[in-house]
């Protein structure tokens, strides 16, 4: 594990979830997406100690524990560290049980909880809620962007070195080629967020789940691939909706026809994304429903 310089005072540490780091002039630091709890935060602390860097701030790009889970360990070591997130992310970060309830659509169970066991071992408190716009920290300016779509509370962070951290708005090409049925909360907002990137003045981008950081020119290619993935599954859903069908049967077709590997947790993630897709098509005025013999069936409206 190494501290890799991207540009100027902006660095990152590769991992299952890439962690950003901005080094201030006084050798204190801000990190973006600390990752899961466990061995990784201890290794990051070692890296910081070897360079006499003191962690002062943590920004969480969104409310999934593989991004914020280590906050509690950093808080134990750096007592005065300030933890920041959006208002929507704060709700889920401070109430860990809400995520599994949202995924299940009701009370969770041991099957799901075992799959989500890599949670923060202790409660996390968000000290400061941040909103879109200029964020002043330690006499430096960062810019925060609403990148809703993957989650309601997703944000991006741009440093003064023109490095843009996008969290899970995008995934790396190597991951996208294997898992293109994306975990999305709001399709309309996701599309808007993807389109916003092109108008942001940045030179490099850090994707949380990717093997490398990329240039702005490289980002256009992967943005297009994400749009293509959304269109691919939206068109599949439209085809299945030619006749009244349940969500469970649509999901079965998607999993089987696209050879999507899955466990209990991933099945529910897929189902959540499918519901988001259908809700988007309903909002577009394309889809209606009927209740028949105890089943809820969706279908495409006659044009």
PDB file of C-alpha atoms in Angstrom:
ATOM      1  CA  UNK A   1       0.000   0.000   0.000  1.00  0.00           C
ATOM      2  CA  UNK A   2       1.461   3.314  -1.121  1.00  0.00           C
ATOM      3  CA  UNK A   3       0.609   7.000  -1.160  1.00  0.00           C
ATOM      4  CA  UNK A   4       0.452   7.831  -4.873  1.00  0.00           C
ATOM      5  CA  UNK A   5       0.736  11.419  -6.081  1.00  0.00           C
ATOM      6  CA  UNK A   6      -1.754  12.487  -8.752  1.00  0.00           C
ATOM      7  CA  UNK A   7      -1.027  16.206  -9.005  1.00  0.00           C
ATOM      8  CA  UNK A   8       0.269  18.857  -6.615  1.00  0.00           C
ATOM      9  CA  UNK A   9      -0.981  18.164  -3.100  1.00  0.00           C
ATOM     10  CA  UNK A  10      -3.516  15.540  -4.188  1.00  0.00           C
ATOM     11  CA  UNK A  11      -2.774  11.848  -3.643  1.00  0.00           C
ATOM     12  CA  UNK A  12      -4.620   8.558  -3.406  1.00  0.00           C
ATOM     13  CA  UNK A  13      -4.148   5.129  -1.839  1.00  0.00           C
ATOM     14  CA  UNK A  14      -5.256   2.205  -3.963  1.00  0.00           C
ATOM     15  CA  UNK A  15      -7.499  -0.470  -2.540  1.00  0.00           C
ATOM     16  CA  UNK A  16     -10.829  -2.213  -2.887  1.00  0.00           C
ATOM     17  CA  UNK A  17     -12.102   1.308  -2.341  1.00  0.00           C
ATOM     18  CA  UNK A  18      -9.605   3.947  -3.421  1.00  0.00           C
ATOM     19  CA  UNK A  19      -8.950   6.552  -0.748  1.00  0.00           C
ATOM     20  CA  UNK A  20      -8.103  10.132  -1.701  1.00  0.00           C
ATOM     21  CA  UNK A  21      -5.753  12.320   0.309  1.00  0.00           C
ATOM     22  CA  UNK A  22      -5.109  16.046   0.154  1.00  0.00           C
ATOM     23  CA  UNK A  23      -1.970  17.259   1.947  1.00  0.00           C
ATOM     24  CA  UNK A  24      -2.131  20.762   3.409  1.00  0.00           C
ATOM     25  CA  UNK A  25       0.865  23.070   3.745  1.00  0.00           C
ATOM     26  CA  UNK A  26       1.138  22.374   7.487  1.00  0.00           C
ATOM     27  CA  UNK A  27       1.425  18.607   6.811  1.00  0.00           C
ATOM     28  CA  UNK A  28      -2.090  17.878   7.994  1.00  0.00           C
ATOM     29  CA  UNK A  29      -4.426  16.004   5.671  1.00  0.00           C
ATOM     30  CA  UNK A  30      -7.942  15.429   4.440  1.00  0.00           C
ATOM     31  CA  UNK A  31      -8.942  11.988   3.189  1.00  0.00           C
ATOM     32  CA  UNK A  32     -11.838  11.131   0.906  1.00  0.00           C
ATOM     33  CA  UNK A  33     -13.569   7.750   1.355  1.00  0.00           C
ATOM     34  CA  UNK A  34     -11.619   5.986   4.132  1.00  0.00           C
ATOM     35  CA  UNK A  35     -13.013   2.575   3.101  1.00  0.00           C
ATOM     36  CA  UNK A  36     -14.004  -0.409   5.214  1.00  0.00           C
ATOM     37  CA  UNK A  37     -13.009  -0.942   8.807  1.00  0.00           C
ATOM     38  CA  UNK A  38     -10.352  -3.547   9.642  1.00  0.00           C
ATOM     39  CA  UNK A  39      -6.743  -3.784   8.527  1.00  0.00           C
ATOM     40  CA  UNK A  40      -6.829  -1.056   5.859  1.00  0.00           C
ATOM     41  CA  UNK A  41      -7.267   1.995   8.129  1.00  0.00           C
ATOM     42  CA  UNK A  42      -4.404   0.753  10.316  1.00  0.00           C
ATOM     43  CA  UNK A  43      -2.168   0.557   7.243  1.00  0.00           C
ATOM     44  CA  UNK A  44      -3.183   4.071   6.217  1.00  0.00           C
ATOM     45  CA  UNK A  45      -2.393   5.357   9.710  1.00  0.00           C
ATOM     46  CA  UNK A  46       1.050   3.767   9.410  1.00  0.00           C
ATOM     47  CA  UNK A  47       1.623   5.513   6.068  1.00  0.00           C
ATOM     48  CA  UNK A  48       0.622   8.850   7.592  1.00  0.00           C
ATOM     49  CA  UNK A  49       2.832   8.358  10.651  1.00  0.00           C
ATOM     50  CA  UNK A  50       5.851   7.506   8.497  1.00  0.00           C
ATOM     51  CA  UNK A  51       5.440  10.907   6.828  1.00  0.00           C
ATOM     52  CA  UNK A  52       4.501  12.813  10.000  1.00  0.00           C
ATOM     53  CA  UNK A  53       1.088  13.599   8.512  1.00  0.00           C
ATOM     54  CA  UNK A  54      -1.792  14.295  10.881  1.00  0.00           C
ATOM     55  CA  UNK A  55      -5.295  13.463   9.693  1.00  0.00           C
ATOM     56  CA  UNK A  56      -7.669  16.364  10.315  1.00  0.00           C
ATOM     57  CA  UNK A  57     -10.647  15.797   7.997  1.00  0.00           C
ATOM     58  CA  UNK A  58     -12.585  12.957   6.370  1.00  0.00           C
ATOM     59  CA  UNK A  59     -15.093  13.434   3.534  1.00  0.00           C
ATOM     60  CA  UNK A  60     -17.435  10.553   2.694  1.00  0.00           C
ATOM     61  CA  UNK A  61     -18.708  10.652  -0.892  1.00  0.00           C
ATOM     62  CA  UNK A  62     -21.798   8.608  -0.039  1.00  0.00           C
ATOM     63  CA  UNK A  63     -23.584   6.346   2.391  1.00  0.00           C
ATOM     64  CA  UNK A  64     -22.240   2.855   1.583  1.00  0.00           C
ATOM     65  CA  UNK A  65     -20.103   1.286   4.271  1.00  0.00           C
ATOM     66  CA  UNK A  66     -17.292   0.220   1.930  1.00  0.00           C
ATOM     67  CA  UNK A  67     -16.604   3.971   1.735  1.00  0.00           C
ATOM     68  CA  UNK A  68     -17.264   5.234   5.271  1.00  0.00           C
ATOM     69  CA  UNK A  69     -16.814   2.146   7.456  1.00  0.00           C
ATOM     70  CA  UNK A  70     -13.302   3.037   8.663  1.00  0.00           C
ATOM     71  CA  UNK A  71     -14.343   6.435  10.043  1.00  0.00           C
ATOM     72  CA  UNK A  72     -14.709   5.080  13.563  1.00  0.00           C
ATOM     73  CA  UNK A  73     -11.172   3.646  13.584  1.00  0.00           C
ATOM     74  CA  UNK A  74      -9.694   6.910  12.374  1.00  0.00           C
ATOM     75  CA  UNK A  75     -11.735   8.759  15.014  1.00  0.00           C
ATOM     76  CA  UNK A  76     -10.298   6.537  17.730  1.00  0.00           C
ATOM     77  CA  UNK A  77      -6.736   7.323  16.642  1.00  0.00           C
ATOM     78  CA  UNK A  78      -7.198  10.977  15.632  1.00  0.00           C
ATOM     79  CA  UNK A  79      -9.496  12.302  18.348  1.00  0.00           C
ATOM     80  CA  UNK A  80     -10.054  15.677  16.700  1.00  0.00           C
ATOM     81  CA  UNK A  81     -10.670  14.487  13.149  1.00  0.00           C
ATOM     82  CA  UNK A  82     -13.705  16.163  11.554  1.00  0.00           C
ATOM     83  CA  UNK A  83     -16.008  13.839   9.591  1.00  0.00           C
ATOM     84  CA  UNK A  84     -18.061  15.317   6.754  1.00  0.00           C
ATOM     85  CA  UNK A  85     -20.825  14.112   4.412  1.00  0.00           C
ATOM     86  CA  UNK A  86     -23.985  15.259   2.666  1.00  0.00           C
ATOM     87  CA  UNK A  87     -27.225  15.496   4.648  1.00  0.00           C
ATOM     88  CA  UNK A  88     -28.692  12.407   2.959  1.00  0.00           C
ATOM     89  CA  UNK A  89     -25.533  10.367   3.532  1.00  0.00           C
ATOM     90  CA  UNK A  90     -25.430  11.415   7.193  1.00  0.00           C
ATOM     91  CA  UNK A  91     -28.809   9.775   7.784  1.00  0.00           C
ATOM     92  CA  UNK A  92     -27.570   6.352   6.630  1.00  0.00           C
ATOM     93  CA  UNK A  93     -24.054   6.629   8.053  1.00  0.00           C
ATOM     94  CA  UNK A  94     -25.320   7.405  11.535  1.00  0.00           C
ATOM     95  CA  UNK A  95     -28.099   4.767  11.370  1.00  0.00           C
ATOM     96  CA  UNK A  96     -26.343   1.726   9.918  1.00  0.00           C
ATOM     97  CA  UNK A  97     -29.411  -0.497  10.049  1.00  0.00           C
ATOM     98  CA  UNK A  98     -31.301   1.724   7.571  1.00  0.00           C
ATOM     99  CA  UNK A  99     -29.382   0.448   4.554  1.00  0.00           C
ATOM    100  CA  UNK A 100     -30.344  -3.206   4.991  1.00  0.00           C
ATOM    101  CA  UNK A 101     -33.943  -2.189   5.726  1.00  0.00           C
ATOM    102  CA  UNK A 102     -34.007  -0.136   2.527  1.00  0.00           C
ATOM    103  CA  UNK A 103     -32.590  -3.022   0.481  1.00  0.00           C
ATOM    104  CA  UNK A 104     -34.996  -5.560   1.991  1.00  0.00           C
ATOM    105  CA  UNK A 105     -38.021  -3.249   1.886  1.00  0.00           C
ATOM    106  CA  UNK A 106     -38.713  -4.084   5.519  1.00  0.00           C
ATOM    107  CA  UNK A 107     -36.942  -5.640   8.495  1.00  0.00           C
ATOM    108  CA  UNK A 108     -33.652  -7.253   7.591  1.00  0.00           C
ATOM    109  CA  UNK A 109     -32.636 -10.830   8.424  1.00  0.00           C
ATOM    110  CA  UNK A 110     -29.572 -12.923   9.118  1.00  0.00           C
ATOM    111  CA  UNK A 111     -29.090 -13.821   5.436  1.00  0.00           C
ATOM    112  CA  UNK A 112     -28.626 -10.156   4.523  1.00  0.00           C
ATOM    113  CA  UNK A 113     -26.866  -9.112   7.715  1.00  0.00           C
ATOM    114  CA  UNK A 114     -24.201 -11.807   7.271  1.00  0.00           C
ATOM    115  CA  UNK A 115     -23.477 -10.484   3.764  1.00  0.00           C
ATOM    116  CA  UNK A 116     -23.199  -6.948   5.143  1.00  0.00           C
ATOM    117  CA  UNK A 117     -21.004  -7.931   8.092  1.00  0.00           C
ATOM    118  CA  UNK A 118     -18.165  -5.585   7.082  1.00  0.00           C
ATOM    119  CA  UNK A 119     -19.830  -2.670   8.781  1.00  0.00           C
ATOM    120  CA  UNK A 120     -18.171  -0.144  11.026  1.00  0.00           C
ATOM    121  CA  UNK A 121     -17.769  -1.877  14.403  1.00  0.00           C
ATOM    122  CA  UNK A 122     -18.780   1.317  16.217  1.00  0.00           C
ATOM    123  CA  UNK A 123     -21.184   4.162  15.672  1.00  0.00           C
ATOM    124  CA  UNK A 124     -20.109   7.043  13.458  1.00  0.00           C
ATOM    125  CA  UNK A 125     -21.133  10.636  13.946  1.00  0.00           C
ATOM    126  CA  UNK A 126     -21.024  13.142  11.095  1.00  0.00           C
ATOM    127  CA  UNK A 127     -19.596  16.376  12.465  1.00  0.00           C
ATOM    128  CA  UNK A 128     -20.296  18.614   9.485  1.00  0.00           C
ATOM    129  CA  UNK A 129     -22.891  18.437   6.713  1.00  0.00           C
ATOM    130  CA  UNK A 130     -21.630  19.743   3.374  1.00  0.00           C
ATOM    131  CA  UNK A 131     -23.624  20.940   0.387  1.00  0.00           C
ATOM    132  CA  UNK A 132     -22.905  21.649  -3.247  1.00  0.00           C
ATOM    133  CA  UNK A 133     -20.588  24.592  -3.810  1.00  0.00           C
ATOM    134  CA  UNK A 134     -17.272  25.880  -2.510  1.00  0.00           C
ATOM    135  CA  UNK A 135     -15.996  24.229   0.664  1.00  0.00           C
ATOM    136  CA  UNK A 136     -13.268  26.050   2.597  1.00  0.00           C
ATOM    137  CA  UNK A 137     -11.068  23.780   4.682  1.00  0.00           C
ATOM    138  CA  UNK A 138      -7.807  24.845   6.323  1.00  0.00           C
ATOM    139  CA  UNK A 139      -7.475  27.887   4.008  1.00  0.00           C
ATOM    140  CA  UNK A 140      -7.943  25.742   0.889  1.00  0.00           C
ATOM    141  CA  UNK A 141     -10.924  25.675  -1.444  1.00  0.00           C
ATOM    142  CA  UNK A 142     -12.585  22.464  -2.571  1.00  0.00           C
ATOM    143  CA  UNK A 143     -15.659  22.224  -4.755  1.00  0.00           C
ATOM    144  CA  UNK A 144     -18.484  19.850  -3.884  1.00  0.00           C
ATOM    145  CA  UNK A 145     -20.868  18.522  -6.542  1.00  0.00           C
ATOM    146  CA  UNK A 146     -24.184  16.728  -6.128  1.00  0.00           C
ATOM    147  CA  UNK A 147     -23.749  13.399  -7.904  1.00  0.00           C
ATOM    148  CA  UNK A 148     -27.036  11.789  -6.940  1.00  0.00           C
ATOM    149  CA  UNK A 149     -28.031   8.583  -8.675  1.00  0.00           C
ATOM    150  CA  UNK A 150     -26.031   5.761  -7.169  1.00  0.00           C
ATOM    151  CA  UNK A 151     -27.420   6.925  -3.827  1.00  0.00           C
ATOM    152  CA  UNK A 152     -29.488   9.937  -2.720  1.00  0.00           C
ATOM    153  CA  UNK A 153     -26.493  11.403  -0.860  1.00  0.00           C
ATOM    154  CA  UNK A 154     -23.696  10.905  -3.396  1.00  0.00           C
ATOM    155  CA  UNK A 155     -21.287  13.804  -3.911  1.00  0.00           C
ATOM    156  CA  UNK A 156     -18.067  14.496  -5.789  1.00  0.00           C
ATOM    157  CA  UNK A 157     -15.091  16.509  -4.548  1.00  0.00           C
ATOM    158  CA  UNK A 158     -12.745  18.608  -6.690  1.00  0.00           C
ATOM    159  CA  UNK A 159      -9.385  19.707  -5.267  1.00  0.00           C
ATOM    160  CA  UNK A 160      -7.468  22.826  -6.297  1.00  0.00           C
ATOM    161  CA  UNK A 161      -5.137  20.510  -8.243  1.00  0.00           C
ATOM    162  CA  UNK A 162      -8.098  19.822 -10.552  1.00  0.00           C
ATOM    163  CA  UNK A 163      -8.455  16.230  -9.340  1.00  0.00           C
ATOM    164  CA  UNK A 164     -12.085  15.085  -9.170  1.00  0.00           C
ATOM    165  CA  UNK A 165     -13.113  12.316  -6.762  1.00  0.00           C
ATOM    166  CA  UNK A 166     -16.432  10.830  -7.920  1.00  0.00           C
ATOM    167  CA  UNK A 167     -17.044   7.994  -5.444  1.00  0.00           C
ATOM    168  CA  UNK A 168     -19.288   5.384  -7.080  1.00  0.00           C
ATOM    169  CA  UNK A 169     -20.828   7.654  -9.702  1.00  0.00           C
ATOM    170  CA  UNK A 170     -18.628   5.598 -12.020  1.00  0.00           C
ATOM    171  CA  UNK A 171     -16.867   2.260 -11.670  1.00  0.00           C
ATOM    172  CA  UNK A 172     -13.652   1.278 -13.409  1.00  0.00           C
ATOM    173  CA  UNK A 173     -13.775  -0.277 -16.875  1.00  0.00           C
ATOM    174  CA  UNK A 174     -12.523  -3.619 -15.579  1.00  0.00           C
ATOM    175  CA  UNK A 175     -15.418  -3.777 -13.094  1.00  0.00           C
ATOM    176  CA  UNK A 176     -17.987  -2.445 -15.558  1.00  0.00           C
ATOM    177  CA  UNK A 177     -17.101  -5.177 -18.054  1.00  0.00           C
ATOM    178  CA  UNK A 178     -18.067  -7.792 -15.425  1.00  0.00           C
ATOM    179  CA  UNK A 179     -20.891  -6.042 -13.550  1.00  0.00           C
ATOM    180  CA  UNK A 180     -22.759  -3.752 -15.930  1.00  0.00           C
ATOM    181  CA  UNK A 181     -26.145  -4.012 -14.175  1.00  0.00           C
ATOM    182  CA  UNK A 182     -25.312  -1.043 -11.993  1.00  0.00           C
ATOM    183  CA  UNK A 183     -26.521  -0.534  -8.440  1.00  0.00           C
ATOM    184  CA  UNK A 184     -28.576   2.646  -8.848  1.00  0.00           C
ATOM    185  CA  UNK A 185     -31.124   4.403  -6.672  1.00  0.00           C
ATOM    186  CA  UNK A 186     -32.347   7.054  -9.134  1.00  0.00           C
ATOM    187  CA  UNK A 187     -31.884   6.596 -12.892  1.00  0.00           C
ATOM    188  CA  UNK A 188     -32.851  10.148 -13.866  1.00  0.00           C
ATOM    189  CA  UNK A 189     -30.439  11.678 -11.360  1.00  0.00           C
ATOM    190  CA  UNK A 190     -27.695   9.254 -12.405  1.00  0.00           C
ATOM    191  CA  UNK A 191     -27.996  10.334 -16.043  1.00  0.00           C
ATOM    192  CA  UNK A 192     -27.943  14.007 -15.019  1.00  0.00           C
ATOM    193  CA  UNK A 193     -24.846  13.437 -12.882  1.00  0.00           C
ATOM    194  CA  UNK A 194     -23.020  11.677 -15.718  1.00  0.00           C
ATOM    195  CA  UNK A 195     -23.798  14.592 -18.018  1.00  0.00           C
ATOM    196  CA  UNK A 196     -22.602  17.142 -15.446  1.00  0.00           C
ATOM    197  CA  UNK A 197     -19.072  15.762 -15.466  1.00  0.00           C
ATOM    198  CA  UNK A 198     -18.386  17.059 -18.966  1.00  0.00           C
ATOM    199  CA  UNK A 199     -18.890  20.648 -17.771  1.00  0.00           C
ATOM    200  CA  UNK A 200     -16.564  20.401 -14.765  1.00  0.00           C
ATOM    201  CA  UNK A 201     -13.052  21.826 -15.075  1.00  0.00           C
ATOM    202  CA  UNK A 202     -10.859  18.932 -13.968  1.00  0.00           C
ATOM    203  CA  UNK A 203      -7.740  17.211 -15.290  1.00  0.00           C
ATOM    204  CA  UNK A 204      -7.787  13.877 -13.440  1.00  0.00           C
ATOM    205  CA  UNK A 205     -10.508  11.678 -11.998  1.00  0.00           C
ATOM    206  CA  UNK A 206     -10.384   9.147  -9.179  1.00  0.00           C
ATOM    207  CA  UNK A 207     -13.048   6.440  -9.345  1.00  0.00           C
ATOM    208  CA  UNK A 208     -13.499   4.641  -6.037  1.00  0.00           C
ATOM    209  CA  UNK A 209     -13.419   1.156  -7.560  1.00  0.00           C
ATOM    210  CA  UNK A 210     -10.776   1.266 -10.267  1.00  0.00           C
ATOM    211  CA  UNK A 211      -7.179   0.141 -10.686  1.00  0.00           C
ATOM    212  CA  UNK A 212      -5.934   3.588 -11.739  1.00  0.00           C
ATOM    213  CA  UNK A 213      -6.845   7.254 -11.862  1.00  0.00           C
ATOM    214  CA  UNK A 214      -7.756   8.606 -15.284  1.00  0.00           C
ATOM    215  CA  UNK A 215      -7.557  11.807 -17.330  1.00  0.00           C
ATOM    216  CA  UNK A 216     -10.578  13.893 -18.315  1.00  0.00           C
ATOM    217  CA  UNK A 217     -10.308  12.622 -21.901  1.00  0.00           C
ATOM    218  CA  UNK A 218     -10.323   9.021 -20.636  1.00  0.00           C
ATOM    219  CA  UNK A 219     -13.372   9.765 -18.499  1.00  0.00           C
ATOM    220  CA  UNK A 220     -15.524  10.485 -21.581  1.00  0.00           C
ATOM    221  CA  UNK A 221     -15.105   6.896 -22.754  1.00  0.00           C
ATOM    222  CA  UNK A 222     -16.136   5.361 -19.451  1.00  0.00           C
ATOM    223  CA  UNK A 223     -19.062   7.789 -19.054  1.00  0.00           C
ATOM    224  CA  UNK A 224     -20.354   6.633 -22.444  1.00  0.00           C
ATOM    225  CA  UNK A 225     -20.019   3.002 -21.341  1.00  0.00           C
ATOM    226  CA  UNK A 226     -22.068   3.729 -18.223  1.00  0.00           C
ATOM    227  CA  UNK A 227     -24.789   5.362 -20.323  1.00  0.00           C
ATOM    228  CA  UNK A 228     -24.721   2.363 -22.660  1.00  0.00           C
ATOM    229  CA  UNK A 229     -25.130  -0.010 -19.691  1.00  0.00           C
ATOM    230  CA  UNK A 230     -28.168   1.924 -18.458  1.00  0.00           C
ATOM    231  CA  UNK A 231     -29.702   1.902 -21.944  1.00  0.00           C
ATOM    232  CA  UNK A 232     -28.995  -1.823 -22.330  1.00  0.00           C
ATOM    233  CA  UNK A 233     -31.026  -2.815 -19.284  1.00  0.00           C
ATOM    234  CA  UNK A 234     -33.697  -0.185 -19.827  1.00  0.00           C
ATOM    235  CA  UNK A 235     -34.344  -1.619 -23.288  1.00  0.00           C
ATOM    236  CA  UNK A 236     -34.417  -5.149 -21.913  1.00  0.00           C
ATOM    237  CA  UNK A 237     -36.999  -4.095 -19.327  1.00  0.00           C
ATOM    238  CA  UNK A 238     -39.080  -2.410 -22.038  1.00  0.00           C
ATOM    239  CA  UNK A 239     -39.101  -5.677 -23.982  1.00  0.00           C
ATOM    240  CA  UNK A 240     -40.249  -7.719 -20.979  1.00  0.00           C
ATOM    241  CA  UNK A 241     -43.006  -5.170 -20.316  1.00  0.00           C
ATOM    242  CA  UNK A 242     -44.680  -5.833 -23.669  1.00  0.00           C
ATOM    243  CA  UNK A 243     -46.907  -8.198 -21.698  1.00  0.00           C
ATOM    244  CA  UNK A 244     -48.000  -7.786 -18.053  1.00  0.00           C
ATOM    245  CA  UNK A 245     -45.257  -9.210 -15.825  1.00  0.00           C
ATOM    246  CA  UNK A 246     -44.127  -9.154 -12.197  1.00  0.00           C
ATOM    247  CA  UNK A 247     -40.904  -7.546 -11.049  1.00  0.00           C
ATOM    248  CA  UNK A 248     -39.646 -10.946  -9.888  1.00  0.00           C
ATOM    249  CA  UNK A 249     -40.101 -12.445 -13.360  1.00  0.00           C
ATOM    250  CA  UNK A 250     -38.391  -9.493 -15.040  1.00  0.00           C
ATOM    251  CA  UNK A 251     -35.494  -9.912 -12.626  1.00  0.00           C
ATOM    252  CA  UNK A 252     -35.303 -13.618 -13.381  1.00  0.00           C
ATOM    253  CA  UNK A 253     -35.016 -12.902 -17.107  1.00  0.00           C
ATOM    254  CA  UNK A 254     -32.338 -10.248 -16.553  1.00  0.00           C
ATOM    255  CA  UNK A 255     -30.221 -12.477 -14.299  1.00  0.00           C
ATOM    256  CA  UNK A 256     -30.478 -15.561 -16.525  1.00  0.00           C
ATOM    257  CA  UNK A 257     -30.164 -13.866 -19.916  1.00  0.00           C
ATOM    258  CA  UNK A 258     -27.190 -11.757 -18.834  1.00  0.00           C
ATOM    259  CA  UNK A 259     -25.549 -14.541 -16.828  1.00  0.00           C
ATOM    260  CA  UNK A 260     -25.311 -12.347 -13.726  1.00  0.00           C
ATOM    261  CA  UNK A 261     -23.618 -14.142 -10.853  1.00  0.00           C
ATOM    262  CA  UNK A 262     -25.218 -13.302  -7.536  1.00  0.00           C
ATOM    263  CA  UNK A 263     -25.667 -14.211  -3.899  1.00  0.00           C
ATOM    264  CA  UNK A 264     -28.502 -13.286  -1.522  1.00  0.00           C
ATOM    265  CA  UNK A 265     -27.278  -9.712  -1.091  1.00  0.00           C
ATOM    266  CA  UNK A 266     -26.601  -9.146  -4.783  1.00  0.00           C
ATOM    267  CA  UNK A 267     -30.029 -10.511  -5.735  1.00  0.00           C
ATOM    268  CA  UNK A 268     -31.611  -7.772  -3.614  1.00  0.00           C
ATOM    269  CA  UNK A 269     -29.224  -5.175  -5.044  1.00  0.00           C
ATOM    270  CA  UNK A 270     -30.313  -6.215  -8.557  1.00  0.00           C
ATOM    271  CA  UNK A 271     -33.944  -6.039  -7.510  1.00  0.00           C
ATOM    272  CA  UNK A 272     -33.442  -2.543  -6.084  1.00  0.00           C
ATOM    273  CA  UNK A 273     -31.872  -1.366  -9.360  1.00  0.00           C
ATOM    274  CA  UNK A 274     -34.696  -2.948 -11.352  1.00  0.00           C
ATOM    275  CA  UNK A 275     -37.314  -1.149  -9.287  1.00  0.00           C
ATOM    276  CA  UNK A 276     -35.423   2.094  -9.940  1.00  0.00           C
ATOM    277  CA  UNK A 277     -35.490   1.379 -13.689  1.00  0.00           C
ATOM    278  CA  UNK A 278     -39.217   0.663 -13.681  1.00  0.00           C
ATOM    279  CA  UNK A 279     -39.901   3.783 -11.591  1.00  0.00           C
ATOM    280  CA  UNK A 280     -37.972   5.821 -14.154  1.00  0.00           C
ATOM    281  CA  UNK A 281     -40.075   4.373 -16.992  1.00  0.00           C
ATOM    282  CA  UNK A 282     -43.243   5.095 -15.003  1.00  0.00           C
ATOM    283  CA  UNK A 283     -42.118   8.708 -14.545  1.00  0.00           C
ATOM    284  CA  UNK A 284     -41.566   8.898 -18.311  1.00  0.00           C
ATOM    285  CA  UNK A 285     -45.187   7.877 -18.783  1.00  0.00           C
ATOM    286  CA  UNK A 286     -44.326   4.584 -20.499  1.00  0.00           C
ATOM    287  CA  UNK A 287     -45.581   2.050 -17.961  1.00  0.00           C
ATOM    288  CA  UNK A 288     -48.822   1.162 -16.202  1.00  0.00           C
ATOM    289  CA  UNK A 289     -49.842  -1.652 -13.864  1.00  0.00           C
ATOM    290  CA  UNK A 290     -52.668  -4.023 -13.039  1.00  0.00           C
ATOM    291  CA  UNK A 291     -53.476  -6.117  -9.972  1.00  0.00           C
ATOM    292  CA  UNK A 292     -54.565  -9.615 -10.957  1.00  0.00           C
ATOM    293  CA  UNK A 293     -54.984 -12.780  -8.892  1.00  0.00           C
ATOM    294  CA  UNK A 294     -52.911 -11.371  -6.047  1.00  0.00           C
ATOM    295  CA  UNK A 295     -50.056 -10.249  -8.301  1.00  0.00           C
ATOM    296  CA  UNK A 296     -48.807  -6.790  -9.222  1.00  0.00           C
ATOM    297  CA  UNK A 297     -48.115  -6.739 -12.966  1.00  0.00           C
ATOM    298  CA  UNK A 298     -46.444  -3.955 -14.944  1.00  0.00           C
ATOM    299  CA  UNK A 299     -46.808  -3.436 -18.672  1.00  0.00           C
ATOM    300  CA  UNK A 300     -46.040  -0.936 -21.408  1.00  0.00           C
ATOM    301  CA  UNK A 301     -48.789   1.550 -22.180  1.00  0.00           C
ATOM    302  CA  UNK A 302     -50.288   1.532 -25.660  1.00  0.00           C
ATOM    303  CA  UNK A 303     -48.777   4.268 -27.788  1.00  0.00           C
TER     304      UNK A 303
END
